[in-house]
Amino acid sequence: MMPLLRIERVSRHFRGVAALDDVSLDVPEGSISSLIGPNGAGKSTLFNLVSGFFRPGAGTIALRGERIDGIGPLRIARRGIARAFQIARPFPGLTVAENVRVGALFGSLGRRDVAAVTRDALTLAGLAARADQPAANLPLGHLRRLELARAIAARPMLLLADEPCAGLNRSETEEIIALLREIHRRGVAVLLVEHDMAMVMRISDRIFVLDAGSKIAEGPPEAVARDPRVIAAYLGTPEED
Ligand code: ADP
Ligand code: MG
């Protein structure tokens, strides 16, 4: 079966440093997958390539078999990939609802059903009661849900979520997990970057592990957690290993 997203032999260098070196991975339809790896592994670079903020130096990226590398962020959003940023940067002058509306307008439906899609995303994210408040006043846990609401209002087939739980307490983290599961239940595939290993193990069908720009492992959570290369990447190994 054709994967939802196929990343094939992708490389990206920054001033001679390989942020990603010959990385291939397939995100299956209907999955919650996670991308993990130590700092500097290339996770954010991969998200930047998939969402069109950067072009790959080599390789191809395809969504349901159609090339999307090099077509730019707006066209990629219209094709059905939405991204929730780690650092939530809402338009501070706009209300919560207006921020979500922006997501709807730039998403896969364009101007169709903007009001209904906005309302639905607000309700899903538990933000309906705060719809008319300035987004700038939201606490961090709500800001993260606003990021996800804005992304989901774009009606994507694939949601990229970059550390949606970073800095959140346990109950806020549980809210985000429940929200991601509900988004997934509605038929959206999810690709997560997440540091919280317990959360990754709980929520993922499949895990991809990057280290220093290369994919070093992939598979179901239990197998990845036992993989010696993964353990070494996280814990470090003696020079000679
Ligand atoms: P991760 O998200 O896994 O922590 P990144 O993708 O942010 O890793 O970074 C991978 C490598 O690429 C790092 O060495 C980082 O310094 C470098 N890098 C990422 N983005 C840029 C950029 N815009 N300019 C220069 N170097 C970058
Ligand atoms: Mg990063």
mmCIF file of C-alpha atoms and ligand atoms in Angstrom:
data_model
loop_
_atom_site.group_PDB
_atom_site.id
_atom_site.type_symbol
_atom_site.label_atom_id
_atom_site.label_comp_id
_atom_site.label_asym_id
_atom_site.label_seq_id
_atom_site.Cartn_x
_atom_site.Cartn_y
_atom_site.Cartn_z
ATOM 1 C CA MET A 1 0.000 0.000 0.000
ATOM 2 C CA MET A 2 1.161 3.527 -0.739
ATOM 3 C CA PRO A 3 2.200 5.357 2.442
ATOM 4 C CA LEU A 4 0.561 8.655 3.344
ATOM 5 C CA LEU A 5 3.925 10.396 3.432
ATOM 6 C CA ARG A 6 7.061 9.067 1.785
ATOM 7 C CA ILE A 7 10.391 10.671 2.552
ATOM 8 C CA GLU A 8 12.991 9.244 0.242
ATOM 9 C CA ARG A 9 16.754 9.731 0.528
ATOM 10 C CA VAL A 10 16.422 13.260 1.833
ATOM 11 C CA SER A 11 19.466 15.302 2.783
ATOM 12 C CA ARG A 12 19.818 18.856 3.985
ATOM 13 C CA HIS A 13 23.051 20.604 4.908
ATOM 14 C CA PHE A 14 23.642 23.879 6.676
ATOM 15 C CA ARG A 15 27.066 25.352 5.934
ATOM 16 C CA GLY A 16 28.635 21.960 5.442
ATOM 17 C CA VAL A 17 26.915 20.356 8.442
ATOM 18 C CA ALA A 18 24.521 17.537 7.574
ATOM 19 C CA ALA A 19 21.331 18.301 9.516
ATOM 20 C CA LEU A 20 19.822 15.346 7.607
ATOM 21 C CA ASP A 21 21.820 12.814 5.625
ATOM 22 C CA ASP A 22 20.084 10.394 3.265
ATOM 23 C CA VAL A 23 16.985 9.842 5.403
ATOM 24 C CA SER A 24 14.096 7.694 4.162
ATOM 25 C CA LEU A 25 10.906 6.994 6.041
ATOM 26 C CA ASP A 26 7.277 6.156 5.315
ATOM 27 C CA VAL A 27 4.447 7.450 7.477
ATOM 28 C CA PRO A 28 1.539 5.005 7.112
ATOM 29 C CA GLU A 29 -2.060 6.102 6.580
ATOM 30 C CA GLY A 30 -4.071 6.210 9.787
ATOM 31 C CA SER A 31 -1.083 6.133 12.130
ATOM 32 C CA ILE A 32 0.215 8.042 15.091
ATOM 33 C CA SER A 33 3.952 8.032 14.475
ATOM 34 C CA SER A 34 6.696 9.726 16.419
ATOM 35 C CA LEU A 35 10.062 11.092 15.496
ATOM 36 C CA ILE A 36 12.550 10.984 18.343
ATOM 37 C CA GLY A 37 16.253 11.580 18.788
ATOM 38 C CA PRO A 38 18.737 13.595 20.836
ATOM 39 C CA ASN A 39 19.097 17.355 20.443
ATOM 40 C CA GLY A 40 20.430 18.298 17.035
ATOM 41 C CA ALA A 41 19.334 14.965 15.517
ATOM 42 C CA GLY A 42 17.464 16.720 12.691
ATOM 43 C CA LYS A 43 13.860 16.387 13.869
ATOM 44 C CA SER A 44 12.866 20.017 13.383
ATOM 45 C CA THR A 45 14.733 20.126 10.077
ATOM 46 C CA LEU A 46 12.652 17.167 8.887
ATOM 47 C CA PHE A 47 9.453 18.998 9.896
ATOM 48 C CA ASN A 48 10.697 22.116 8.115
ATOM 49 C CA LEU A 49 11.250 20.079 4.944
ATOM 50 C CA VAL A 50 7.880 18.297 5.097
ATOM 51 C CA SER A 51 5.984 21.526 5.750
ATOM 52 C CA GLY A 52 7.872 23.336 2.991
ATOM 53 C CA PHE A 53 9.790 25.882 5.041
ATOM 54 C CA PHE A 54 13.041 24.420 3.666
ATOM 55 C CA ARG A 55 13.801 22.592 0.446
ATOM 56 C CA PRO A 56 15.711 19.326 0.626
ATOM 57 C CA GLY A 57 19.234 19.505 -0.800
ATOM 58 C CA ALA A 58 18.619 16.012 -2.183
ATOM 59 C CA GLY A 59 15.823 13.467 -2.182
ATOM 60 C CA THR A 60 12.056 13.612 -2.526
ATOM 61 C CA ILE A 61 8.982 13.992 -0.324
ATOM 62 C CA ALA A 62 5.586 12.753 -1.525
ATOM 63 C CA LEU A 63 2.099 12.937 -0.048
ATOM 64 C CA ARG A 64 -0.072 10.060 -1.307
ATOM 65 C CA GLY A 65 2.332 9.613 -4.181
ATOM 66 C CA GLU A 66 2.501 13.266 -5.257
ATOM 67 C CA ARG A 67 5.710 15.228 -4.868
ATOM 68 C CA ILE A 68 5.481 18.118 -2.424
ATOM 69 C CA ASP A 69 9.147 18.983 -1.964
ATOM 70 C CA GLY A 70 9.891 22.484 -3.194
ATOM 71 C CA ILE A 71 6.251 23.594 -3.634
ATOM 72 C CA GLY A 72 6.240 25.922 -0.596
ATOM 73 C CA PRO A 73 4.382 26.031 2.744
ATOM 74 C CA LEU A 74 1.071 27.453 1.527
ATOM 75 C CA ARG A 75 0.575 24.859 -1.218
ATOM 76 C CA ILE A 76 1.613 22.095 1.162
ATOM 77 C CA ALA A 77 -0.979 23.309 3.697
ATOM 78 C CA ARG A 78 -3.609 23.290 0.943
ATOM 79 C CA ARG A 79 -2.622 19.722 -0.005
ATOM 80 C CA GLY A 80 -3.335 18.600 3.552
ATOM 81 C CA ILE A 81 -0.351 18.879 5.874
ATOM 82 C CA ALA A 82 -0.755 21.080 8.953
ATOM 83 C CA ARG A 83 1.860 21.889 11.531
ATOM 84 C CA ALA A 84 1.573 22.806 15.196
ATOM 85 C CA PHE A 85 4.656 24.692 16.320
ATOM 86 C CA GLN A 86 6.598 24.028 19.485
ATOM 87 C CA ILE A 87 6.735 27.722 20.288
ATOM 88 C CA ALA A 88 3.097 28.733 19.982
ATOM 89 C CA ARG A 89 3.044 32.124 18.318
ATOM 90 C CA PRO A 90 -0.585 33.166 18.047
ATOM 91 C CA PHE A 91 -1.413 36.453 16.368
ATOM 92 C CA PRO A 92 -1.476 38.429 19.616
ATOM 93 C CA GLY A 93 -3.931 41.072 18.399
ATOM 94 C CA LEU A 94 -6.506 38.439 17.447
ATOM 95 C CA THR A 95 -8.925 36.485 19.593
ATOM 96 C CA VAL A 96 -8.670 32.744 20.109
ATOM 97 C CA ALA A 97 -11.410 32.153 17.507
ATOM 98 C CA GLU A 98 -9.785 34.497 14.981
ATOM 99 C CA ASN A 99 -6.508 32.613 15.317
ATOM 100 C CA VAL A 100 -8.263 29.336 14.575
ATOM 101 C CA ARG A 101 -10.069 30.977 11.656
ATOM 102 C CA VAL A 102 -6.699 31.851 10.107
ATOM 103 C CA GLY A 103 -5.885 28.123 10.165
ATOM 104 C CA ALA A 104 -9.160 27.347 8.399
ATOM 105 C CA LEU A 105 -8.578 30.001 5.723
ATOM 106 C CA PHE A 106 -5.119 28.696 4.843
ATOM 107 C CA GLY A 107 -6.080 25.036 4.999
ATOM 108 C CA SER A 108 -7.288 22.388 2.622
ATOM 109 C CA LEU A 109 -10.868 23.705 2.392
ATOM 110 C CA GLY A 110 -9.868 27.290 1.576
ATOM 111 C CA ARG A 111 -12.806 29.645 2.175
ATOM 112 C CA ARG A 112 -15.395 26.888 2.386
ATOM 113 C CA ASP A 113 -17.232 26.387 5.682
ATOM 114 C CA VAL A 114 -14.822 28.615 7.593
ATOM 115 C CA ALA A 115 -17.238 29.441 10.418
ATOM 116 C CA ALA A 116 -18.309 25.832 11.012
ATOM 117 C CA VAL A 117 -14.766 24.473 10.763
ATOM 118 C CA THR A 118 -13.543 27.132 13.207
ATOM 119 C CA ARG A 119 -16.285 26.371 15.719
ATOM 120 C CA ASP A 120 -15.649 22.639 15.466
ATOM 121 C CA ALA A 121 -11.887 23.014 16.029
ATOM 122 C CA LEU A 122 -12.466 25.287 19.050
ATOM 123 C CA THR A 123 -14.845 22.775 20.606
ATOM 124 C CA LEU A 124 -12.524 19.860 19.899
ATOM 125 C CA ALA A 125 -9.646 21.649 21.624
ATOM 126 C CA GLY A 126 -11.785 22.650 24.610
ATOM 127 C CA LEU A 127 -11.440 26.341 23.799
ATOM 128 C CA ALA A 128 -15.029 27.275 22.960
ATOM 129 C CA ALA A 129 -15.495 29.153 26.235
ATOM 130 C CA ARG A 130 -12.414 31.260 25.474
ATOM 131 C CA ALA A 131 -13.265 31.921 21.817
ATOM 132 C CA ASP A 132 -13.583 35.682 22.198
ATOM 133 C CA GLN A 133 -10.636 36.257 24.506
ATOM 134 C CA PRO A 134 -7.384 37.737 23.200
ATOM 135 C CA ALA A 135 -5.039 34.879 22.334
ATOM 136 C CA ALA A 136 -2.149 36.748 23.944
ATOM 137 C CA ASN A 137 -3.659 36.160 27.416
ATOM 138 C CA LEU A 138 -3.827 32.365 27.240
ATOM 139 C CA PRO A 139 -1.769 30.255 29.643
ATOM 140 C CA LEU A 140 0.742 27.819 28.050
ATOM 141 C CA GLY A 141 -1.494 24.729 28.240
ATOM 142 C CA HIS A 142 -4.239 26.587 26.380
ATOM 143 C CA LEU A 143 -1.770 28.052 23.881
ATOM 144 C CA ARG A 144 -0.666 24.543 22.940
ATOM 145 C CA ARG A 145 -4.278 23.526 22.428
ATOM 146 C CA LEU A 146 -4.787 26.672 20.354
ATOM 147 C CA GLU A 147 -1.830 25.601 18.168
ATOM 148 C CA LEU A 148 -3.496 22.230 17.633
ATOM 149 C CA ALA A 149 -6.915 23.827 17.024
ATOM 150 C CA ARG A 150 -5.425 26.169 14.415
ATOM 151 C CA ALA A 151 -3.671 23.251 12.722
ATOM 152 C CA ILE A 152 -6.752 21.044 12.737
ATOM 153 C CA ALA A 153 -8.944 23.840 11.367
ATOM 154 C CA ALA A 154 -6.875 23.499 8.197
ATOM 155 C CA ARG A 155 -8.539 20.063 7.805
ATOM 156 C CA PRO A 156 -5.275 18.229 7.159
ATOM 157 C CA MET A 157 -4.738 14.550 6.366
ATOM 158 C CA LEU A 158 -1.441 14.742 8.254
ATOM 159 C CA LEU A 159 -0.770 16.737 11.403
ATOM 160 C CA LEU A 160 2.834 17.503 12.326
ATOM 161 C CA ALA A 161 3.100 18.327 16.029
ATOM 162 C CA ASP A 162 6.454 19.571 17.327
ATOM 163 C CA GLU A 163 6.762 18.867 21.071
ATOM 164 C CA PRO A 164 3.142 19.685 21.922
ATOM 165 C CA CYS A 165 3.714 18.761 25.593
ATOM 166 C CA ALA A 166 7.002 20.572 26.230
ATOM 167 C CA GLY A 167 6.798 22.557 29.449
ATOM 168 C CA LEU A 168 3.330 21.282 30.377
ATOM 169 C CA ASN A 169 2.396 19.678 33.688
ATOM 170 C CA ARG A 170 0.947 16.199 33.943
ATOM 171 C CA SER A 171 -2.734 17.091 33.633
ATOM 172 C CA GLU A 172 -2.081 19.473 30.715
ATOM 173 C CA THR A 173 -0.050 16.702 29.051
ATOM 174 C CA GLU A 174 -2.973 14.288 29.486
ATOM 175 C CA GLU A 175 -5.261 16.842 27.830
ATOM 176 C CA ILE A 176 -2.944 17.072 24.836
ATOM 177 C CA ILE A 177 -2.719 13.264 24.567
ATOM 178 C CA ALA A 178 -6.510 13.002 24.635
ATOM 179 C CA LEU A 179 -6.771 15.735 21.996
ATOM 180 C CA LEU A 180 -4.213 14.066 19.705
ATOM 181 C CA ARG A 181 -6.062 10.752 20.048
ATOM 182 C CA GLU A 182 -9.359 12.405 19.165
ATOM 183 C CA ILE A 183 -7.779 14.110 16.143
ATOM 184 C CA HIS A 184 -6.430 10.702 15.092
ATOM 185 C CA ARG A 185 -9.808 9.044 15.679
ATOM 186 C CA ARG A 186 -11.286 11.521 13.197
ATOM 187 C CA GLY A 187 -9.020 10.157 10.488
ATOM 188 C CA VAL A 188 -6.016 12.475 10.645
ATOM 189 C CA ALA A 189 -2.600 10.819 10.717
ATOM 190 C CA VAL A 190 -0.284 12.338 13.308
ATOM 191 C CA LEU A 191 3.492 12.697 13.215
ATOM 192 C CA LEU A 192 4.880 13.833 16.556
ATOM 193 C CA VAL A 193 8.220 15.116 17.692
ATOM 194 C CA GLU A 194 8.324 14.552 21.418
ATOM 195 C CA HIS A 195 10.917 14.390 24.182
ATOM 196 C CA ASP A 196 8.650 12.817 26.781
ATOM 197 C CA MET A 197 9.559 9.174 26.174
ATOM 198 C CA ALA A 198 6.739 7.793 28.328
ATOM 199 C CA MET A 199 4.248 9.700 26.222
ATOM 200 C CA VAL A 200 5.868 8.594 22.957
ATOM 201 C CA MET A 201 5.712 4.953 24.045
ATOM 202 C CA ARG A 202 2.069 5.245 25.040
ATOM 203 C CA ILE A 203 0.700 7.028 22.023
ATOM 204 C CA SER A 204 2.741 5.856 19.008
ATOM 205 C CA ASP A 205 2.022 3.020 16.567
ATOM 206 C CA ARG A 206 5.434 3.544 15.049
ATOM 207 C CA ILE A 207 8.599 5.356 16.068
ATOM 208 C CA PHE A 208 11.383 6.720 13.894
ATOM 209 C CA VAL A 209 14.712 7.470 15.567
ATOM 210 C CA LEU A 210 17.115 10.061 14.217
ATOM 211 C CA ASP A 211 20.639 10.616 15.470
ATOM 212 C CA ALA A 212 23.054 13.188 14.045
ATOM 213 C CA GLY A 213 21.060 13.478 10.814
ATOM 214 C CA SER A 214 20.602 9.757 10.132
ATOM 215 C CA LYS A 215 17.744 7.374 10.799
ATOM 216 C CA ILE A 216 19.138 4.752 13.167
ATOM 217 C CA ALA A 217 15.983 2.768 13.962
ATOM 218 C CA GLU A 218 12.292 2.463 13.299
ATOM 219 C CA GLY A 219 9.510 0.180 14.424
ATOM 220 C CA PRO A 220 6.841 -0.328 17.062
ATOM 221 C CA PRO A 221 7.565 1.267 20.470
ATOM 222 C CA GLU A 222 8.598 -1.937 22.284
ATOM 223 C CA ALA A 223 11.170 -2.858 19.637
ATOM 224 C CA VAL A 224 12.615 0.644 19.401
ATOM 225 C CA ALA A 225 12.959 0.919 23.184
ATOM 226 C CA ARG A 226 15.079 -2.276 23.213
ATOM 227 C CA ASP A 227 17.238 -1.333 20.224
ATOM 228 C CA PRO A 228 20.907 -1.048 21.314
ATOM 229 C CA ARG A 229 21.588 1.744 18.798
ATOM 230 C CA VAL A 230 18.717 3.769 20.243
ATOM 231 C CA ILE A 231 19.889 3.211 23.808
ATOM 232 C CA ALA A 232 23.426 4.201 22.798
ATOM 233 C CA ALA A 233 22.212 7.363 21.047
ATOM 234 C CA TYR A 234 20.429 8.461 24.195
ATOM 235 C CA LEU A 235 22.952 7.352 26.788
ATOM 236 C CA GLY A 236 26.176 7.767 24.824
ATOM 237 C CA THR A 237 28.731 5.021 24.173
ATOM 238 C CA PRO A 238 32.445 4.671 24.829
ATOM 239 C CA GLU A 239 34.663 5.991 21.980
ATOM 240 C CA GLU A 240 35.607 2.570 20.633
ATOM 241 C CA ASP A 241 32.092 1.111 20.347
HETATM 242 P P1 ADP B 1 16.500 18.706 16.471
HETATM 243 O O1 ADP B 1 15.192 19.363 16.158
HETATM 244 O O2 ADP B 1 16.478 17.222 16.341
HETATM 245 O O3 ADP B 1 17.045 19.129 17.804
HETATM 246 P P2 ADP B 1 17.490 20.335 14.282
HETATM 247 O O4 ADP B 1 16.798 19.835 13.076
HETATM 248 O O5 ADP B 1 16.974 21.602 14.872
HETATM 249 O O6 ADP B 1 17.587 19.197 15.393
HETATM 250 O O7 ADP B 1 19.024 20.580 13.954
HETATM 251 C C1 ADP B 1 19.857 19.615 13.299
HETATM 252 C C2 ADP B 1 21.198 20.242 12.979
HETATM 253 O O8 ADP B 1 21.039 21.228 11.962
HETATM 254 C C3 ADP B 1 21.828 20.976 14.164
HETATM 255 O O9 ADP B 1 23.226 20.798 14.084
HETATM 256 C C4 ADP B 1 21.456 22.419 13.923
HETATM 257 O O10 ADP B 1 22.389 23.286 14.505
HETATM 258 C C5 ADP B 1 21.448 22.497 12.390
HETATM 259 N N1 ADP B 1 20.473 23.487 11.892
HETATM 260 C C6 ADP B 1 19.139 23.353 11.933
HETATM 261 N N2 ADP B 1 18.535 24.409 11.362
HETATM 262 C C7 ADP B 1 19.537 25.240 10.958
HETATM 263 C C8 ADP B 1 19.590 26.514 10.289
HETATM 264 N N3 ADP B 1 18.465 27.134 9.902
HETATM 265 N N4 ADP B 1 20.804 27.049 10.042
HETATM 266 C C9 ADP B 1 21.928 26.409 10.415
HETATM 267 N N5 ADP B 1 21.966 25.230 11.027
HETATM 268 C C10 ADP B 1 20.778 24.638 11.302
HETATM 269 MG MG MG B 2 13.956 20.636 17.329
#
